[in-house]
XYZ file of C-alpha atoms in Angstrom:
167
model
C 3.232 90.334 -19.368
C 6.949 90.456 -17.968
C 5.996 93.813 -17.370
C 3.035 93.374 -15.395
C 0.651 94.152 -18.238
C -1.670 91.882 -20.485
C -1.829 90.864 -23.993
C -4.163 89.131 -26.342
C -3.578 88.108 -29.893
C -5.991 87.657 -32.574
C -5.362 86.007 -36.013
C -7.753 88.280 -38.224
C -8.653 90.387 -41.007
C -8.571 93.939 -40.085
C -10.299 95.134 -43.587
C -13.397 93.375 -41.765
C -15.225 94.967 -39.299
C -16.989 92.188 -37.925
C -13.633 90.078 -37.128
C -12.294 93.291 -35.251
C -15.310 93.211 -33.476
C -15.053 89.456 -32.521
C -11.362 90.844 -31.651
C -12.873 93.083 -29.460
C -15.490 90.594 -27.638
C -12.041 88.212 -27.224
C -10.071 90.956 -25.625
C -12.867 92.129 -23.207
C -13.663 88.479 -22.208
C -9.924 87.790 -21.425
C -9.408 91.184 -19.920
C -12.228 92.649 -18.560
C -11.044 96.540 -21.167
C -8.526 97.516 -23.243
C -6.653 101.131 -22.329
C -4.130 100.465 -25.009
C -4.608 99.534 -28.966
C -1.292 99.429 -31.267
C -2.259 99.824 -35.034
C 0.777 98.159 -36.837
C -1.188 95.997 -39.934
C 0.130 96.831 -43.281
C 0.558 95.755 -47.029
C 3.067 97.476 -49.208
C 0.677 97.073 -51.948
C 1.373 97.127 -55.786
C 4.609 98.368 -57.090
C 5.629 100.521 -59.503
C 3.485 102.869 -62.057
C 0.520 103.272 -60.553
C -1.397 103.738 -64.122
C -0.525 99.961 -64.211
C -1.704 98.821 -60.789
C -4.595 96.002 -60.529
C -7.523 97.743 -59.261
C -7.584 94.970 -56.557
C -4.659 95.208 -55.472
C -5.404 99.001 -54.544
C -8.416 98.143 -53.127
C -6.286 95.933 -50.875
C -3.994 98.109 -49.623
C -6.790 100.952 -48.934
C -8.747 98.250 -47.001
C -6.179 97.012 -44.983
C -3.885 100.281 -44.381
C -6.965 102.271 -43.643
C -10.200 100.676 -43.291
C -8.200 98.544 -41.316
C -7.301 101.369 -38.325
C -10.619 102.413 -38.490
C -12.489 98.996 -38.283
C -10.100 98.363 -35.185
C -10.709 101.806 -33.572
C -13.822 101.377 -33.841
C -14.401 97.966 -32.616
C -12.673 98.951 -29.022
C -13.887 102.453 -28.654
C -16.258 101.664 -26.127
C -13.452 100.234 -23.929
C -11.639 103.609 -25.027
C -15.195 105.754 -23.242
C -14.516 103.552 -20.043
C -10.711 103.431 -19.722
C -9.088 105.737 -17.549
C -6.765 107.142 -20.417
C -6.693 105.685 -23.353
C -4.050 104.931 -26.113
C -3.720 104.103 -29.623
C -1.080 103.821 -31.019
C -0.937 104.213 -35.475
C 1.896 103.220 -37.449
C 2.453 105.185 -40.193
C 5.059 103.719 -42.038
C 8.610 102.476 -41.527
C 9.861 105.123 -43.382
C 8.216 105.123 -46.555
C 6.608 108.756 -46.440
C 8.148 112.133 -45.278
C 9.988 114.407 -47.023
C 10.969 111.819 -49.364
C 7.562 109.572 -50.403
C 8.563 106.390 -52.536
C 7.134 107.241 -55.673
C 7.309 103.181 -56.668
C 4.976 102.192 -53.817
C 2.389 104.988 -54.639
C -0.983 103.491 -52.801
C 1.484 102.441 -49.290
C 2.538 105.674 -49.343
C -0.747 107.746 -49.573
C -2.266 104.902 -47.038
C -0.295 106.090 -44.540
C -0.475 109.955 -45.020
C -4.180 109.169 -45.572
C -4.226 107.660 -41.701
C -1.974 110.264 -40.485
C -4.411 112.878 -40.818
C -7.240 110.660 -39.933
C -5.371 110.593 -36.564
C -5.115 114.153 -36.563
C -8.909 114.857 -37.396
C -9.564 112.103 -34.582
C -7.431 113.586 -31.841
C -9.751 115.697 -30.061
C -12.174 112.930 -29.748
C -9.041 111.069 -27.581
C -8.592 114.085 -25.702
C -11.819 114.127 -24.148
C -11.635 110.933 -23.241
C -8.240 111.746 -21.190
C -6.605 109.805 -23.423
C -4.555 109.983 -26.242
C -4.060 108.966 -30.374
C -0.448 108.929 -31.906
C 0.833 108.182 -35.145
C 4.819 107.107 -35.307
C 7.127 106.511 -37.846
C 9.729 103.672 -37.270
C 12.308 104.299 -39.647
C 13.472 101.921 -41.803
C 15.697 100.722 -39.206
C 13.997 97.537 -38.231
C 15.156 94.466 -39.909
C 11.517 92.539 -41.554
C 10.816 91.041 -44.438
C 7.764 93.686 -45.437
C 10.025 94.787 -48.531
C 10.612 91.441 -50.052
C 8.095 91.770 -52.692
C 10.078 94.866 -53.808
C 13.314 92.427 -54.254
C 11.093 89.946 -56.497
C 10.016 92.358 -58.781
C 13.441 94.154 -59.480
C 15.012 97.183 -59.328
C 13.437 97.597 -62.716
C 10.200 98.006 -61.963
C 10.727 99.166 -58.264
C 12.963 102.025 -58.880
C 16.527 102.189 -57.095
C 15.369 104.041 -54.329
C 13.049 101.630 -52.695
C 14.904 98.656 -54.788
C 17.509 99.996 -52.342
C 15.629 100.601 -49.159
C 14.902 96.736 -49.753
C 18.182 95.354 -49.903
């Protein structure tokens, strides 16, 4: 707002459609559009072997790391047909994929490759809107706390490369 722009938060579930919707409704009510959406929800999901991995858990992380985008694409795309040049904005990891995927965080990491080239596939559909979809990659610069289930289970059972990348 500093900036001369507008924000609105929302405390919801992205995994559910009809809360990005109500997200949506909010946003229009307090703003009149939206010309920008920032994708940035994530759970690193279960870690370690993936053979071992509670089917709910997976289910989790696909709902949220994908479904999740998707539900909240979809639930402002109408403001995306009427803004001038839309933006969305897709995090796709902080890190975690690349030339180097973490092999102890098996469902994060194909999340986000899996919503990387959704955004590709989808990318055309921006550009005729004048507008524009991006995925980016932080890095696993920025300080959070995101990794702190990876220091409760261990190096053990997370590996030493992401035990590491936790630390």
């Amino acid at each position: 707002e500093e900036f001369g722009g507008s924000v609105v938060g929302f405390v919801g579930d992205v995994s559910d459609p009809i809360q990005m919707m109500e997200f949506a409704d909010v946003t229009r009510n307090r703003l009149g559009g939206v010309d920008v959406l920032v994708c940035n929800a994530a759970v690193l999901g279960p870690i370690g072997s993936w053979k071992e991995s509670p089917f709910e858990r997976v289910t989790e992380v696909f709902s949220i790391n994908v479904l999740g985008v998707i539900n909240s694409m979809r639930a402002f795309m109408d403001d995306f047909v009427n803004a001038r040049s839309p933006r969305v904005v897709v995090l796709s990891g902080g890190g975690m994929g690349g030339p180097r995927p973490v092999k102890d965080a098996p469902f994060y990491v194909s999340t986000k490759a899996a919503i990387a080239t959704f955004v590709e596939v989808v990318a055309s559909d921006f550009e005729t809107l004048n507008g524009a979809i991006v995925v980016v990659a932080p890095g696993s610069s920025i300080a959070t706390n995101f990794l702190q289930e990876v220091l409760e289970v261990g190096e053990q059972v997370a590996g030493p490369g992401l035990y590491k990348d936790a630390l």
